[in-house]
Amino acid sequence: VTQIIVKGTKVELPPGSHTDWMRMAGISESDFGAANYIITRESGWRYNARNPRGAYGLPQALPGGKMSSAGSDWATNPITQLRWFNSYCKQRYGSIQGAYNDWQSYHWY
């Protein structure tokens, strides 16, 4: 288990690889490649990544607090963030693959 200290608080990340995390979040294996592509470019797989505009987390949700719809631990749990990402992609783009296609065109999703 990887442990990270955030502002004096110990955060324990879920065990396993990014693939394991996607599986735990309910992302279809057929979407692993597209999800990995987007998350790698958006946050480098850092659950606490921030950008200057205020986007937060693995999927760079703006504002980050909207990920609370996936769970109260949205700020520190990459599985919760990936659940939100999966739901967001399905609602906005029809699928993670649809979000990937948009990312290819505009370099954001």
mmCIF file of N, CA and C in Angstrom:
data_model
loop_
_atom_site.group_PDB
_atom_site.id
_atom_site.type_symbol
_atom_site.label_atom_id
_atom_site.label_comp_id
_atom_site.label_asym_id
_atom_site.label_seq_id
_atom_site.Cartn_x
_atom_site.Cartn_y
_atom_site.Cartn_z
ATOM 1 N N VAL A 1 0.848 -1.179 0.000
ATOM 2 C CA VAL A 1 0.000 0.000 0.000
ATOM 3 C C VAL A 1 0.889 1.237 0.000
ATOM 4 N N THR A 2 0.646 2.147 -0.899
ATOM 5 C CA THR A 2 1.370 3.410 -0.944
ATOM 6 C C THR A 2 0.728 4.367 0.039
ATOM 7 N N GLN A 3 1.555 5.052 0.825
ATOM 8 C CA GLN A 3 1.045 6.046 1.748
ATOM 9 C C GLN A 3 1.605 7.404 1.371
ATOM 10 N N ILE A 4 0.760 8.406 1.421
ATOM 11 C CA ILE A 4 1.159 9.762 1.093
ATOM 12 C C ILE A 4 0.692 10.664 2.223
ATOM 13 N N ILE A 5 1.540 11.585 2.654
ATOM 14 C CA ILE A 5 1.161 12.551 3.671
ATOM 15 C C ILE A 5 0.665 13.808 2.970
ATOM 16 N N VAL A 6 -0.582 14.189 3.249
ATOM 17 C CA VAL A 6 -1.185 15.369 2.660
ATOM 18 C C VAL A 6 -1.566 16.309 3.787
ATOM 19 N N LYS A 7 -0.886 17.447 3.876
ATOM 20 C CA LYS A 7 -1.183 18.437 4.907
ATOM 21 C C LYS A 7 -1.305 17.794 6.272
ATOM 22 N N GLY A 8 -0.368 16.900 6.597
ATOM 23 C CA GLY A 8 -0.361 16.283 7.907
ATOM 24 C C GLY A 8 -1.317 15.119 8.065
ATOM 25 N N THR A 9 -2.009 14.740 7.016
ATOM 26 C CA THR A 9 -2.953 13.632 7.075
ATOM 27 C C THR A 9 -2.427 12.492 6.224
ATOM 28 N N LYS A 10 -2.366 11.299 6.807
ATOM 29 C CA LYS A 10 -1.903 10.152 6.045
ATOM 30 C C LYS A 10 -3.028 9.662 5.132
ATOM 31 N N VAL A 11 -2.717 9.526 3.860
ATOM 32 C CA VAL A 11 -3.668 9.016 2.880
ATOM 33 C C VAL A 11 -3.144 7.677 2.397
ATOM 34 N N GLU A 12 -3.945 6.640 2.506
ATOM 35 C CA GLU A 12 -3.559 5.328 2.003
ATOM 36 C C GLU A 12 -4.266 5.088 0.683
ATOM 37 N N LEU A 13 -3.461 4.956 -0.359
ATOM 38 C CA LEU A 13 -4.027 4.690 -1.673
ATOM 39 C C LEU A 13 -4.424 3.230 -1.775
ATOM 40 N N PRO A 14 -5.423 2.929 -2.587
ATOM 41 C CA PRO A 14 -5.831 1.529 -2.766
ATOM 42 C C PRO A 14 -4.675 0.709 -3.320
ATOM 43 N N PRO A 15 -4.626 -0.561 -2.971
ATOM 44 C CA PRO A 15 -3.561 -1.417 -3.500
ATOM 45 C C PRO A 15 -3.764 -1.676 -4.990
ATOM 46 N N GLY A 16 -2.685 -2.074 -5.630
ATOM 47 C CA GLY A 16 -2.781 -2.478 -7.024
ATOM 48 C C GLY A 16 -2.323 -1.411 -7.985
ATOM 49 N N SER A 17 -2.443 -1.752 -9.247
ATOM 50 C CA SER A 17 -2.020 -0.880 -10.344
ATOM 51 C C SER A 17 -3.178 0.019 -10.776
ATOM 52 N N HIS A 18 -2.891 0.896 -11.708
ATOM 53 C CA HIS A 18 -3.954 1.741 -12.259
ATOM 54 C C HIS A 18 -5.031 0.891 -12.918
ATOM 55 N N THR A 19 -4.628 -0.207 -13.528
ATOM 56 C CA THR A 19 -5.599 -1.127 -14.120
ATOM 57 C C THR A 19 -6.505 -1.706 -13.037
ATOM 58 N N ASP A 20 -5.922 -2.078 -11.904
ATOM 59 C CA ASP A 20 -6.732 -2.582 -10.792
ATOM 60 C C ASP A 20 -7.710 -1.519 -10.313
ATOM 61 N N TRP A 21 -7.237 -0.283 -10.230
ATOM 62 C CA TRP A 21 -8.107 0.812 -9.797
ATOM 63 C C TRP A 21 -9.280 0.980 -10.758
ATOM 64 N N MET A 22 -8.996 0.936 -12.072
ATOM 65 C CA MET A 22 -10.083 1.082 -13.041
ATOM 66 C C MET A 22 -11.082 -0.052 -12.890
ATOM 67 N N ARG A 23 -10.583 -1.248 -12.688
ATOM 68 C CA ARG A 23 -11.463 -2.402 -12.489
ATOM 69 C C ARG A 23 -12.335 -2.189 -11.246
ATOM 70 N N MET A 24 -11.712 -1.751 -10.127
ATOM 71 C CA MET A 24 -12.462 -1.508 -8.886
ATOM 72 C C MET A 24 -13.506 -0.406 -9.065
ATOM 73 N N ALA A 25 -13.257 0.527 -9.971
ATOM 74 C CA ALA A 25 -14.186 1.631 -10.207
ATOM 75 C C ALA A 25 -15.307 1.257 -11.166
ATOM 76 N N GLY A 26 -15.266 0.044 -11.720
ATOM 77 C CA GLY A 26 -16.326 -0.399 -12.615
ATOM 78 C C GLY A 26 -16.139 0.016 -14.057
ATOM 79 N N ILE A 27 -14.947 0.413 -14.417
ATOM 80 C CA ILE A 27 -14.668 0.766 -15.808
ATOM 81 C C ILE A 27 -14.466 -0.521 -16.601
ATOM 82 N N SER A 28 -15.097 -0.590 -17.743
ATOM 83 C CA SER A 28 -15.004 -1.759 -18.602
ATOM 84 C C SER A 28 -13.575 -1.934 -19.112
ATOM 85 N N GLU A 29 -13.115 -3.186 -19.156
ATOM 86 C CA GLU A 29 -11.764 -3.454 -19.658
ATOM 87 C C GLU A 29 -11.562 -2.924 -21.072
ATOM 88 N N SER A 30 -12.616 -2.890 -21.853
ATOM 89 C CA SER A 30 -12.493 -2.368 -23.216
ATOM 90 C C SER A 30 -12.208 -0.861 -23.221
ATOM 91 N N ASP A 31 -12.435 -0.193 -22.088
ATOM 92 C CA ASP A 31 -12.176 1.240 -21.974
ATOM 93 C C ASP A 31 -10.866 1.559 -21.261
ATOM 94 N N PHE A 32 -10.136 0.541 -20.807
ATOM 95 C CA PHE A 32 -8.909 0.787 -20.041
ATOM 96 C C PHE A 32 -7.910 1.643 -20.816
ATOM 97 N N GLY A 33 -7.698 1.357 -22.070
ATOM 98 C CA GLY A 33 -6.723 2.103 -22.862
ATOM 99 C C GLY A 33 -7.101 3.569 -22.994
ATOM 100 N N ALA A 34 -8.352 3.829 -23.331
ATOM 101 C CA ALA A 34 -8.817 5.209 -23.487
ATOM 102 C C ALA A 34 -8.799 5.948 -22.158
ATOM 103 N N ALA A 35 -9.234 5.283 -21.088
ATOM 104 C CA ALA A 35 -9.224 5.912 -19.761
ATOM 105 C C ALA A 35 -7.799 6.229 -19.334
ATOM 106 N N ASN A 36 -6.891 5.285 -19.531
ATOM 107 C CA ASN A 36 -5.496 5.507 -19.165
ATOM 108 C C ASN A 36 -4.915 6.687 -19.941
ATOM 109 N N TYR A 37 -5.236 6.772 -21.214
ATOM 110 C CA TYR A 37 -4.738 7.871 -22.044
ATOM 111 C C TYR A 37 -5.189 9.215 -21.479
ATOM 112 N N ILE A 38 -6.476 9.340 -21.195
ATOM 113 C CA ILE A 38 -7.019 10.609 -20.699
ATOM 114 C C ILE A 38 -6.439 10.948 -19.327
ATOM 115 N N ILE A 39 -6.488 9.997 -18.397
ATOM 116 C CA ILE A 39 -6.030 10.265 -17.031
ATOM 117 C C ILE A 39 -4.537 10.585 -17.014
ATOM 118 N N THR A 40 -3.749 9.881 -17.797
ATOM 119 C CA THR A 40 -2.312 10.153 -17.852
ATOM 120 C C THR A 40 -2.056 11.592 -18.279
ATOM 121 N N ARG A 41 -2.784 12.065 -19.268
ATOM 122 C CA ARG A 41 -2.562 13.412 -19.771
ATOM 123 C C ARG A 41 -3.190 14.481 -18.892
ATOM 124 N N GLU A 42 -4.285 14.169 -18.244
ATOM 125 C CA GLU A 42 -4.952 15.153 -17.395
ATOM 126 C C GLU A 42 -4.242 15.341 -16.055
ATOM 127 N N SER A 43 -3.798 14.242 -15.425
ATOM 128 C CA SER A 43 -3.280 14.345 -14.050
ATOM 129 C C SER A 43 -2.028 13.541 -13.779
ATOM 130 N N GLY A 44 -1.569 12.776 -14.747
ATOM 131 C CA GLY A 44 -0.423 11.909 -14.492
ATOM 132 C C GLY A 44 -0.701 10.878 -13.414
ATOM 133 N N TRP A 45 -1.965 10.516 -13.237
ATOM 134 C CA TRP A 45 -2.421 9.552 -12.231
ATOM 135 C C TRP A 45 -2.188 10.027 -10.795
ATOM 136 N N ARG A 46 -2.146 11.346 -10.602
ATOM 137 C CA ARG A 46 -2.060 11.905 -9.237
ATOM 138 C C ARG A 46 -3.463 12.261 -8.786
ATOM 139 N N TYR A 47 -3.925 11.597 -7.733
ATOM 140 C CA TYR A 47 -5.292 11.808 -7.254
ATOM 141 C C TYR A 47 -5.499 13.237 -6.740
ATOM 142 N N ASN A 48 -4.416 13.932 -6.361
ATOM 143 C CA ASN A 48 -4.538 15.278 -5.807
ATOM 144 C C ASN A 48 -4.007 16.358 -6.758
ATOM 145 N N ALA A 49 -3.928 16.036 -8.040
ATOM 146 C CA ALA A 49 -3.453 17.006 -9.028
ATOM 147 C C ALA A 49 -4.418 18.189 -9.107
ATOM 148 N N ARG A 50 -3.855 19.373 -9.227
ATOM 149 C CA ARG A 50 -4.643 20.601 -9.392
ATOM 150 C C ARG A 50 -4.068 21.372 -10.571
ATOM 151 N N ASN A 51 -4.940 22.089 -11.246
ATOM 152 C CA ASN A 51 -4.429 22.992 -12.270
ATOM 153 C C ASN A 51 -4.752 24.424 -11.858
ATOM 154 N N PRO A 52 -4.178 25.408 -12.522
ATOM 155 C CA PRO A 52 -4.381 26.800 -12.109
ATOM 156 C C PRO A 52 -5.837 27.268 -12.155
ATOM 157 N N ARG A 53 -6.659 26.607 -12.957
ATOM 158 C CA ARG A 53 -8.074 26.993 -13.050
ATOM 159 C C ARG A 53 -8.926 26.335 -11.967
ATOM 160 N N GLY A 54 -8.328 25.431 -11.172
ATOM 161 C CA GLY A 54 -9.059 24.819 -10.076
ATOM 162 C C GLY A 54 -9.527 23.403 -10.324
ATOM 163 N N ALA A 55 -9.215 22.833 -11.485
ATOM 164 C CA ALA A 55 -9.589 21.438 -11.738
ATOM 165 C C ALA A 55 -8.802 20.544 -10.784
ATOM 166 N N TYR A 56 -9.397 19.416 -10.408
ATOM 167 C CA TYR A 56 -8.811 18.589 -9.355
ATOM 168 C C TYR A 56 -8.917 17.107 -9.680
ATOM 169 N N GLY A 57 -7.940 16.358 -9.207
ATOM 170 C CA GLY A 57 -8.000 14.905 -9.203
ATOM 171 C C GLY A 57 -7.567 14.251 -10.494
ATOM 172 N N LEU A 58 -7.714 12.928 -10.508
ATOM 173 C CA LEU A 58 -7.344 12.142 -11.680
ATOM 174 C C LEU A 58 -8.012 12.670 -12.951
ATOM 175 N N PRO A 59 -9.341 12.912 -12.920
ATOM 176 C CA PRO A 59 -10.014 13.344 -14.151
ATOM 177 C C PRO A 59 -9.988 14.850 -14.363
ATOM 178 N N GLN A 60 -9.376 15.605 -13.424
ATOM 179 C CA GLN A 60 -9.354 17.062 -13.488
ATOM 180 C C GLN A 60 -10.765 17.636 -13.588
ATOM 181 N N ALA A 61 -11.609 17.224 -12.653
ATOM 182 C CA ALA A 61 -12.976 17.739 -12.562
ATOM 183 C C ALA A 61 -12.925 19.213 -12.166
ATOM 184 N N LEU A 62 -13.804 20.004 -12.763
ATOM 185 C CA LEU A 62 -13.863 21.435 -12.481
ATOM 186 C C LEU A 62 -15.291 21.838 -12.177
ATOM 187 N N PRO A 63 -15.603 22.226 -10.951
ATOM 188 C CA PRO A 63 -14.735 22.166 -9.777
ATOM 189 C C PRO A 63 -14.621 20.729 -9.269
ATOM 190 N N GLY A 64 -13.580 20.470 -8.509
ATOM 191 C CA GLY A 64 -13.352 19.124 -7.996
ATOM 192 C C GLY A 64 -14.487 18.603 -7.148
ATOM 193 N N GLY A 65 -15.141 19.489 -6.426
ATOM 194 C CA GLY A 65 -16.219 19.082 -5.530
ATOM 195 C C GLY A 65 -17.378 18.387 -6.210
ATOM 196 N N LYS A 66 -17.512 18.528 -7.518
ATOM 197 C CA LYS A 66 -18.619 17.837 -8.173
ATOM 198 C C LYS A 66 -18.435 16.324 -8.151
ATOM 199 N N MET A 67 -17.208 15.866 -7.867
ATOM 200 C CA MET A 67 -16.995 14.423 -7.737
ATOM 201 C C MET A 67 -17.626 13.864 -6.469
ATOM 202 N N SER A 68 -18.116 14.742 -5.589
ATOM 203 C CA SER A 68 -18.784 14.267 -4.365
ATOM 204 C C SER A 68 -20.017 13.443 -4.692
ATOM 205 N N SER A 69 -20.541 13.581 -5.906
ATOM 206 C CA SER A 69 -21.690 12.760 -6.304
ATOM 207 C C SER A 69 -21.317 11.277 -6.361
ATOM 208 N N ALA A 70 -20.020 10.971 -6.431
ATOM 209 C CA ALA A 70 -19.554 9.581 -6.462
ATOM 210 C C ALA A 70 -19.126 9.086 -5.089
ATOM 211 N N GLY A 71 -19.006 10.002 -4.119
ATOM 212 C CA GLY A 71 -18.633 9.587 -2.766
ATOM 213 C C GLY A 71 -18.029 10.724 -1.975
ATOM 214 N N SER A 72 -18.186 10.672 -0.665
ATOM 215 C CA SER A 72 -17.690 11.742 0.196
ATOM 216 C C SER A 72 -16.165 11.773 0.278
ATOM 217 N N ASP A 73 -15.511 10.713 -0.128
ATOM 218 C CA ASP A 73 -14.047 10.650 -0.100
ATOM 219 C C ASP A 73 -13.428 11.054 -1.432
ATOM 220 N N TRP A 74 -14.152 11.814 -2.226
ATOM 221 C CA TRP A 74 -13.733 12.187 -3.575
ATOM 222 C C TRP A 74 -12.365 12.869 -3.626
ATOM 223 N N ALA A 75 -11.983 13.602 -2.594
ATOM 224 C CA ALA A 75 -10.731 14.360 -2.632
ATOM 225 C C ALA A 75 -9.490 13.489 -2.445
ATOM 226 N N THR A 76 -9.669 12.299 -1.872
ATOM 227 C CA THR A 76 -8.505 11.468 -1.548
ATOM 228 C C THR A 76 -8.565 10.047 -2.095
ATOM 229 N N ASN A 77 -9.667 9.646 -2.673
ATOM 230 C CA ASN A 77 -9.810 8.265 -3.122
ATOM 231 C C ASN A 77 -9.842 8.187 -4.646
ATOM 232 N N PRO A 78 -8.791 7.639 -5.249
ATOM 233 C CA PRO A 78 -8.772 7.557 -6.713
ATOM 234 C C PRO A 78 -9.865 6.663 -7.285
ATOM 235 N N ILE A 79 -10.338 5.688 -6.524
ATOM 236 C CA ILE A 79 -11.426 4.830 -7.014
ATOM 237 C C ILE A 79 -12.704 5.658 -7.150
ATOM 238 N N THR A 80 -12.995 6.476 -6.158
ATOM 239 C CA THR A 80 -14.164 7.360 -6.220
ATOM 240 C C THR A 80 -14.036 8.309 -7.402
ATOM 241 N N GLN A 81 -12.854 8.857 -7.604
ATOM 242 C CA GLN A 81 -12.645 9.763 -8.731
ATOM 243 C C GLN A 81 -12.845 9.056 -10.060
ATOM 244 N N LEU A 82 -12.389 7.823 -10.167
ATOM 245 C CA LEU A 82 -12.578 7.063 -11.404
ATOM 246 C C LEU A 82 -14.041 6.679 -11.613
ATOM 247 N N ARG A 83 -14.772 6.410 -10.529
ATOM 248 C CA ARG A 83 -16.218 6.151 -10.673
ATOM 249 C C ARG A 83 -16.908 7.384 -11.240
ATOM 250 N N TRP A 84 -16.542 8.544 -10.698
ATOM 251 C CA TRP A 84 -17.132 9.782 -11.201
ATOM 252 C C TRP A 84 -16.756 9.982 -12.669
ATOM 253 N N PHE A 85 -15.497 9.783 -13.006
ATOM 254 C CA PHE A 85 -15.010 9.917 -14.380
ATOM 255 C C PHE A 85 -15.803 9.031 -15.336
ATOM 256 N N ASN A 86 -16.010 7.782 -14.949
ATOM 257 C CA ASN A 86 -16.754 6.836 -15.776
ATOM 258 C C ASN A 86 -18.177 7.346 -16.022
ATOM 259 N N SER A 87 -18.828 7.778 -14.955
ATOM 260 C CA SER A 87 -20.197 8.284 -15.061
ATOM 261 C C SER A 87 -20.248 9.554 -15.924
ATOM 262 N N TYR A 88 -19.324 10.462 -15.677
ATOM 263 C CA TYR A 88 -19.260 11.711 -16.445
ATOM 264 C C TYR A 88 -19.080 11.434 -17.931
ATOM 265 N N CYS A 89 -18.145 10.553 -18.256
ATOM 266 C CA CYS A 89 -17.894 10.240 -19.670
ATOM 267 C C CYS A 89 -19.129 9.634 -20.328
ATOM 268 N N LYS A 90 -19.817 8.752 -19.608
ATOM 269 C CA LYS A 90 -21.025 8.139 -20.174
ATOM 270 C C LYS A 90 -22.112 9.179 -20.395
ATOM 271 N N GLN A 91 -22.287 10.091 -19.419
ATOM 272 C CA GLN A 91 -23.339 11.101 -19.530
ATOM 273 C C GLN A 91 -23.041 12.138 -20.609
ATOM 274 N N ARG A 92 -21.791 12.604 -20.665
ATOM 275 C CA ARG A 92 -21.466 13.684 -21.591
ATOM 276 C C ARG A 92 -21.094 13.216 -22.990
ATOM 277 N N TYR A 93 -20.391 12.083 -23.094
ATOM 278 C CA TYR A 93 -19.852 11.629 -24.376
ATOM 279 C C TYR A 93 -20.411 10.292 -24.836
ATOM 280 N N GLY A 94 -21.236 9.667 -24.022
ATOM 281 C CA GLY A 94 -21.790 8.365 -24.362
ATOM 282 C C GLY A 94 -20.932 7.211 -23.884
ATOM 283 N N SER A 95 -19.632 7.476 -23.682
ATOM 284 C CA SER A 95 -18.706 6.437 -23.237
ATOM 285 C C SER A 95 -17.336 7.066 -22.983
ATOM 286 N N ILE A 96 -16.464 6.302 -22.363
ATOM 287 C CA ILE A 96 -15.080 6.763 -22.209
ATOM 288 C C ILE A 96 -14.428 6.876 -23.578
ATOM 289 N N GLN A 97 -14.762 5.977 -24.481
ATOM 290 C CA GLN A 97 -14.211 6.058 -25.841
ATOM 291 C C GLN A 97 -14.636 7.359 -26.512
ATOM 292 N N GLY A 98 -15.863 7.776 -26.283
ATOM 293 C CA GLY A 98 -16.326 9.057 -26.824
ATOM 294 C C GLY A 98 -15.535 10.223 -26.261
ATOM 295 N N ALA A 99 -15.221 10.169 -24.962
ATOM 296 C CA ALA A 99 -14.401 11.213 -24.342
ATOM 297 C C ALA A 99 -12.990 11.197 -24.932
ATOM 298 N N TYR A 100 -12.469 10.010 -25.147
ATOM 299 C CA TYR A 100 -11.145 9.857 -25.763
ATOM 300 C C TYR A 100 -11.130 10.485 -27.158
ATOM 301 N N ASN A 101 -12.170 10.223 -27.944
ATOM 302 C CA ASN A 101 -12.247 10.794 -29.290
ATOM 303 C C ASN A 101 -12.251 12.321 -29.230
ATOM 304 N N ASP A 102 -12.980 12.874 -28.256
ATOM 305 C CA ASP A 102 -13.015 14.319 -28.077
ATOM 306 C C ASP A 102 -11.636 14.831 -27.680
ATOM 307 N N TRP A 103 -10.964 14.100 -26.781
ATOM 308 C CA TRP A 103 -9.626 14.492 -26.340
ATOM 309 C C TRP A 103 -8.667 14.524 -27.532
ATOM 310 N N GLN A 104 -8.791 13.563 -28.411
ATOM 311 C CA GLN A 104 -7.939 13.523 -29.596
ATOM 312 C C GLN A 104 -8.142 14.758 -30.473
ATOM 313 N N SER A 105 -9.363 15.242 -30.538
ATOM 314 C CA SER A 105 -9.665 16.400 -31.380
ATOM 315 C C SER A 105 -9.262 17.729 -30.733
ATOM 316 N N TYR A 106 -9.484 17.855 -29.421
ATOM 317 C CA TYR A 106 -9.328 19.144 -28.758
ATOM 318 C C TYR A 106 -8.243 19.202 -27.687
ATOM 319 N N HIS A 107 -7.655 18.041 -27.360
ATOM 320 C CA HIS A 107 -6.632 17.939 -26.314
ATOM 321 C C HIS A 107 -7.173 18.287 -24.929
ATOM 322 N N TRP A 108 -8.446 18.076 -24.746
ATOM 323 C CA TRP A 108 -9.134 18.115 -23.467
ATOM 324 C C TRP A 108 -10.468 17.425 -23.678
ATOM 325 N N TYR A 109 -11.172 17.168 -22.619
ATOM 326 C CA TYR A 109 -12.486 16.532 -22.742
ATOM 327 C C TYR A 109 -13.451 17.191 -21.801
#
